[in-house]
Short mmCIF file of C-alpha atoms in Angstrom, two decimals:
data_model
loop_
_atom_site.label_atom_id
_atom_site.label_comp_id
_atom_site.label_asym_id
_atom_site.label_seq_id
_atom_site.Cartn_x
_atom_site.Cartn_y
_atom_site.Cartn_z
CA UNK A 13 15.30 -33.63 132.18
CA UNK A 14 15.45 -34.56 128.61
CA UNK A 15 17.24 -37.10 127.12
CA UNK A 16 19.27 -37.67 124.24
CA UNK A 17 16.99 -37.24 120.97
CA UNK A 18 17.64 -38.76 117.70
CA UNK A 19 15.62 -37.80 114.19
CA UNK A 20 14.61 -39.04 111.95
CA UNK A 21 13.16 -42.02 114.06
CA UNK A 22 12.92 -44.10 110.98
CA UNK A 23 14.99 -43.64 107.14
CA UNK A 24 14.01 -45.34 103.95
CA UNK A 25 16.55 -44.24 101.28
CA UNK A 26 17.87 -45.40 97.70
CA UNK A 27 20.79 -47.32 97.38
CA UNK A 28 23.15 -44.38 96.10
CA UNK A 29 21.57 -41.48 97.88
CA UNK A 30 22.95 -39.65 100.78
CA UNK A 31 21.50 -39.03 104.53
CA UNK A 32 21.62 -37.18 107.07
CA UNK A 33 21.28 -38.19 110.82
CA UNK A 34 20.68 -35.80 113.84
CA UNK A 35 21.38 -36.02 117.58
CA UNK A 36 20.53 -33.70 120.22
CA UNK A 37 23.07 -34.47 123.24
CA UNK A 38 21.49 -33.78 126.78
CA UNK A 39 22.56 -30.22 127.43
CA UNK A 40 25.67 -29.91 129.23
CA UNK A 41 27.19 -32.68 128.24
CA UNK A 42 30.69 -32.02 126.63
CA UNK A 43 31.23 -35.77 124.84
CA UNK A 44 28.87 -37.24 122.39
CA UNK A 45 29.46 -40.66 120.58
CA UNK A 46 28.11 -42.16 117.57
CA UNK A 47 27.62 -45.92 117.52
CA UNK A 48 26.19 -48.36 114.46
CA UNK A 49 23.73 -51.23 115.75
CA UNK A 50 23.09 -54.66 113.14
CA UNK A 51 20.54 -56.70 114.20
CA UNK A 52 21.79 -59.37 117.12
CA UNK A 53 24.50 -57.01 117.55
CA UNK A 54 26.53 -54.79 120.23
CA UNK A 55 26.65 -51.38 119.12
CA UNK A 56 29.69 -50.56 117.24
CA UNK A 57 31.80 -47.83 117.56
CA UNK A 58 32.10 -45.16 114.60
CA UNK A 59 33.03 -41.87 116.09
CA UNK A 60 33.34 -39.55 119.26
CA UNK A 61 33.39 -35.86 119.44
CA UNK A 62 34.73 -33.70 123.29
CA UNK A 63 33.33 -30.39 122.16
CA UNK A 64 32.98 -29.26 118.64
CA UNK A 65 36.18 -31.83 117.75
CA UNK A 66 36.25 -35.77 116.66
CA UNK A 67 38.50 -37.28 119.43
CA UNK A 68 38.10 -40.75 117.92
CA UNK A 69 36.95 -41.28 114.52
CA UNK A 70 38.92 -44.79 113.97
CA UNK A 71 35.12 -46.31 113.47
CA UNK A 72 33.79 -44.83 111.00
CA UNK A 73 34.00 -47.37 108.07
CA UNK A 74 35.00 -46.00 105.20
CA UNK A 75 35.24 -42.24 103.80
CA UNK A 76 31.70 -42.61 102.86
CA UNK A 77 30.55 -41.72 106.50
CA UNK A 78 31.34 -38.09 108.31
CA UNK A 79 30.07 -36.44 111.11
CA UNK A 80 30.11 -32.85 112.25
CA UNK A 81 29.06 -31.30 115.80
CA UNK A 82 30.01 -27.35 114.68
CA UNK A 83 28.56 -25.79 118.00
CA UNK A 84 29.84 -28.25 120.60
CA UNK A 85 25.89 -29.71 120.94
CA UNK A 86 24.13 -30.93 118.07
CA UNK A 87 25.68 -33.34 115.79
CA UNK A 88 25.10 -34.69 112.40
CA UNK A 89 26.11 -38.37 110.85
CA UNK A 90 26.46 -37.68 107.29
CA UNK A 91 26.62 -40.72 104.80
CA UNK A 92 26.93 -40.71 100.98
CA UNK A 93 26.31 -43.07 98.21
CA UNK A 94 24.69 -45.01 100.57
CA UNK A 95 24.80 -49.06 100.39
CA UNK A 96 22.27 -52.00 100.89
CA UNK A 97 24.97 -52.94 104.10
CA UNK A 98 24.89 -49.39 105.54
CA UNK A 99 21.25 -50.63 106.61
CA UNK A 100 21.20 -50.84 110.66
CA UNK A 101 20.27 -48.74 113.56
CA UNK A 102 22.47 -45.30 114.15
CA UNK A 103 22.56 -44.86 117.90
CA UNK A 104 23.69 -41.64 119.46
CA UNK A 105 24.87 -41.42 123.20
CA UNK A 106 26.15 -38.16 124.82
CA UNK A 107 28.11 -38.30 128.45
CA UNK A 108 29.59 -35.39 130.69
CA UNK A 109 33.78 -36.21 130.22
CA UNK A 110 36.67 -35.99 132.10
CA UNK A 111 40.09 -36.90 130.38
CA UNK A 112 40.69 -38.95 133.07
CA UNK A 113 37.71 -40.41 134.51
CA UNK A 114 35.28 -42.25 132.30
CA UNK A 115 31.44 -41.44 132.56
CA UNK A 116 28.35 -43.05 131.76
CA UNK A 117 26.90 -42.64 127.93
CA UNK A 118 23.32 -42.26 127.93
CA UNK A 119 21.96 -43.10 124.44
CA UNK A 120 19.02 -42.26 122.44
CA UNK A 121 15.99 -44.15 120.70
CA UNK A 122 18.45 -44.34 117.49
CA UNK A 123 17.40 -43.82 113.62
CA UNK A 124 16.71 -46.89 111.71
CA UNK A 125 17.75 -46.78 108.85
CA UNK A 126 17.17 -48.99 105.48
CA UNK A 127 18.50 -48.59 102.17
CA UNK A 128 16.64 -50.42 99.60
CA UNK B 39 42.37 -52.79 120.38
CA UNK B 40 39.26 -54.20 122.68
CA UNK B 41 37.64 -57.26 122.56
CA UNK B 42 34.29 -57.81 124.67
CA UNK B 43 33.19 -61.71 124.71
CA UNK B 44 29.80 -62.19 126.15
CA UNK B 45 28.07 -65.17 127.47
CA UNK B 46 25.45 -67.07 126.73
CA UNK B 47 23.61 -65.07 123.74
CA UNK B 48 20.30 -66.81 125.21
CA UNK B 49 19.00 -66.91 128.77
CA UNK B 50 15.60 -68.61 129.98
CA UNK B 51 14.77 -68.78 133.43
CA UNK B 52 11.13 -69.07 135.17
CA UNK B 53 10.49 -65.74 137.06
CA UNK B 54 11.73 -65.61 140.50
CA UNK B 55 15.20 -67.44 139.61
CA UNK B 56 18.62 -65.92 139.06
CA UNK B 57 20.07 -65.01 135.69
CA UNK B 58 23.87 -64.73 135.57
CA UNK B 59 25.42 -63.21 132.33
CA UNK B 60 29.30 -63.01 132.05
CA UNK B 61 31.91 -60.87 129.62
CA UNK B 62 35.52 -61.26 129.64
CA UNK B 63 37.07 -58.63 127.88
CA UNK B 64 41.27 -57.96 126.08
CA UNK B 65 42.42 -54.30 127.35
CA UNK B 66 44.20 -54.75 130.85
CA UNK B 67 43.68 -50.83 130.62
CA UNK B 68 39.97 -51.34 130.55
CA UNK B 69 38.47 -49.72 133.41
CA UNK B 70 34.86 -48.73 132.87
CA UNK B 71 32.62 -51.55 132.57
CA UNK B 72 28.51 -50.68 131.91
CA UNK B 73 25.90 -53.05 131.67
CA UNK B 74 23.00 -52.10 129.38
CA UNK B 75 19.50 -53.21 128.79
CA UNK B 76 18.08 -52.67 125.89
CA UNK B 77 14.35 -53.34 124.93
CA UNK B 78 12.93 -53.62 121.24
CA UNK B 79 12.86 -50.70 119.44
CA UNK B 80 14.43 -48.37 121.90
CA UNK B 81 17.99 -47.44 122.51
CA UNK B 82 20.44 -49.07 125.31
CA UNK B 83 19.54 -48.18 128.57
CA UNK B 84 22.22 -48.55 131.54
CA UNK B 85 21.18 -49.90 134.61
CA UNK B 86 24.74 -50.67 136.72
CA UNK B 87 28.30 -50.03 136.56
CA UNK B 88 31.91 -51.13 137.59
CA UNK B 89 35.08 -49.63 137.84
CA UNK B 90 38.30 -50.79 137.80
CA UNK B 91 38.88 -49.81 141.64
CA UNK B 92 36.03 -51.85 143.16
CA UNK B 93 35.06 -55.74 142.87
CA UNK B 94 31.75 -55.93 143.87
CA UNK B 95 28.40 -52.98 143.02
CA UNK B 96 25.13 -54.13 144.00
CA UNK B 97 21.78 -52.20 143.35
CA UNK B 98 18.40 -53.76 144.89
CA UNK B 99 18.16 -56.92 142.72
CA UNK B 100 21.08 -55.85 140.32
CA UNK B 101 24.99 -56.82 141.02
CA UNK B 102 28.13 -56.88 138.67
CA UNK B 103 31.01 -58.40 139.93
CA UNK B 104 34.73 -57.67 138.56
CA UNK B 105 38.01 -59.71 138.21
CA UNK B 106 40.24 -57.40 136.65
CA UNK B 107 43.40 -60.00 137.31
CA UNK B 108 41.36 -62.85 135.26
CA UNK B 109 39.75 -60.08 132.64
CA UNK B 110 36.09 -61.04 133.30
CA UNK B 111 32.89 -59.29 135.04
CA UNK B 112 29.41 -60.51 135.33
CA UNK B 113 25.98 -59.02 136.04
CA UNK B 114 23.61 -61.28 138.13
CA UNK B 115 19.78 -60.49 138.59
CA UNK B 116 18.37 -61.85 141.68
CA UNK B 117 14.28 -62.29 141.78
CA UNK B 118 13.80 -62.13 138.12
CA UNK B 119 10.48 -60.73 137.16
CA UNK B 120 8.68 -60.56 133.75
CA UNK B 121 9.99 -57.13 133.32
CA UNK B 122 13.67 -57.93 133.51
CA UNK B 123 13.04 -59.75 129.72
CA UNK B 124 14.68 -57.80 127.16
CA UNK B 125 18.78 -57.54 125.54
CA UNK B 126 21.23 -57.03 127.81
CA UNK B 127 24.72 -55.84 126.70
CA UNK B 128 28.21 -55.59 128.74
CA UNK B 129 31.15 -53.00 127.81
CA UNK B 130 34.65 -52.34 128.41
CA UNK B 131 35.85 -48.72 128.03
CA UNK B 132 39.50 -47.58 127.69
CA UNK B 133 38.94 -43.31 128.85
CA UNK B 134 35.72 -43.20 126.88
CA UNK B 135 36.61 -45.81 124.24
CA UNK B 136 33.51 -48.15 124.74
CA UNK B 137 33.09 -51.57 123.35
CA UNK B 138 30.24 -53.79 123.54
CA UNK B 139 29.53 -57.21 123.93
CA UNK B 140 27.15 -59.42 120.97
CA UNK B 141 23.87 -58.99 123.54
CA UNK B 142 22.08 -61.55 125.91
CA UNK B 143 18.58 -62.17 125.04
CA UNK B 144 17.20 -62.88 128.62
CA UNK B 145 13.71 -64.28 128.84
CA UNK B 146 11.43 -64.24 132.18
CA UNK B 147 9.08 -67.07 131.65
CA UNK B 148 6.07 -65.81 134.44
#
C-alpha cells in the first residue's frame, strides 16, 4: 500500500517568510510524528499527534513552529519568520498506536528545506 | 529525558565481513528499540526491532541484541554486501517517545 507522503519534496524560502509542510500518514494509522533532520544528524523530535490532538509537542523549538492535523489524517508543520538555522530536512512518520504498546513509525521521503 | 549514544559514527568493512554498531541509551523505561537505515536523499527506513521483553531478534543476515540491565543494544550485519552501505540509526522509545542516535555511516567496500 502507500506510504507515508511528504510535499513539498524540496523548499527554498526567504529568511523571514513563513512555510508550510504537508504529510499524508498511511491510512489507518491513528499516531503521526513530526521529526527535524540536520545534516550528520538523528532525527529530532518536534511533535506527535494520536488523532486530531498533539500528545507531545515538548520538541518543537520555539513558538515559531506549529502543527495542526484537524481531521485525524493529514497534518501540516507550520513555521513563521523563518531563520537561516530552521534549514534541515522535516521528516514525517505515521504508526498505528496503542497507549500501551509501542509500534513501529514508518517515515516519509521528508521536505528539505533551505532558507536563504 | 532520553539520551541515545551511538557507536562508531564511521564503519568500513570489505564486503562479506561483519559490521557491529552499538547504542547505549538513559531511560530504564525505554522499551522500544528500532534500528533504521537510511539512504541519501530518502527518509529512514526500519529494518529490525527489539523490545524490552526479548534479548536476542534475528532476521536472515540482520540481528539486534539487548541488555536492558547494562542500557545498551547493538545491531550486527552478517555477510555484508555492497547494498548494506548507507546511514544507519538506533532509537530508544519511552510509549511512542522516540529518540535517535547521531547515525553510523557504514561503508561496504566490494
Amino acid at each position: 500500500g502507500a506510504g507515508v507522503s511528504q510535499t513539498p519534496s524540496n523548499k527554498v524560502t526567504e529568511k523571514g517568510k513563513y512555510v508550510e509542510l504537508r504529510c499524508d500518514p498511511i491510512s489507518g494509522h491513528t499516531a503521526l510524528y513530526w521529526y527535524r533532520q540536520s545534516l550528520g544528524q538523528g532525527p529530532e523530535f518536534l511533535i506527535y499527534f494520536q488523532g486530531t490532538g498533539a500528545a507531545d509537542d515538548s520538541g518543537l523549538p520555539n513558538d515559531r513552529f506549529f502543527a495542526v492535523r484537524p481531521e485525524g489524517s493529514v497534518s501540516t508543520l507550520k513555521i513563521q519568520r523563518t531563520e537561516r538555522g530552521d534549514s534541515a530536512v522535516y521528516l514525517c512518520a505515521s504508526s498505528p498506536w496503542d497507549r500501551l504498546i509501542p509500534y513501529e513509525q514508518y517515515f516519509g521521503p521528508g521536505t528539505r528545506l533551505t532558507v536563504t | 529525558g532520553e539520551n541515545v549514544e551511538q557507536h562508531p559514527s564511521t564503519l568500513s568493512v570489505q564486503e562479506g565481513d561483519s559490521a557491529v554498531i552499538k547504542c547505549t541509551y538513559s531511560d530504564s523505561a525505554s522499551n522500544y528499540f528500532p534500528w533504521y537505515k537510511q539512504e541519501l536523499g530518502k527518509g529512514p527506513q526500519l529494518i529490525i526491532d527489539i523490545r524490552s521483553n526479548v534479548g536476542e531478534k534475528k532476521d536472515q543476515r540482520i540481528a539486534v541484541t539487548l541488555n536492558k540491565t547494562a542500557k545498551h543494544f547493538s545491531l550486527h550485519i552478517t555477510e555484508t554486501q555492497p547494498e548494506d552501505s548507507a546511514v544507519y540509526f538506533c532509537a530508544a522509545s519511552t510509549n511512542n517517545d522516540m529518540r535517535f542516535g547521531a547515525g553510523t555511516r557504514l561503508t561496504v567496500k566490494p
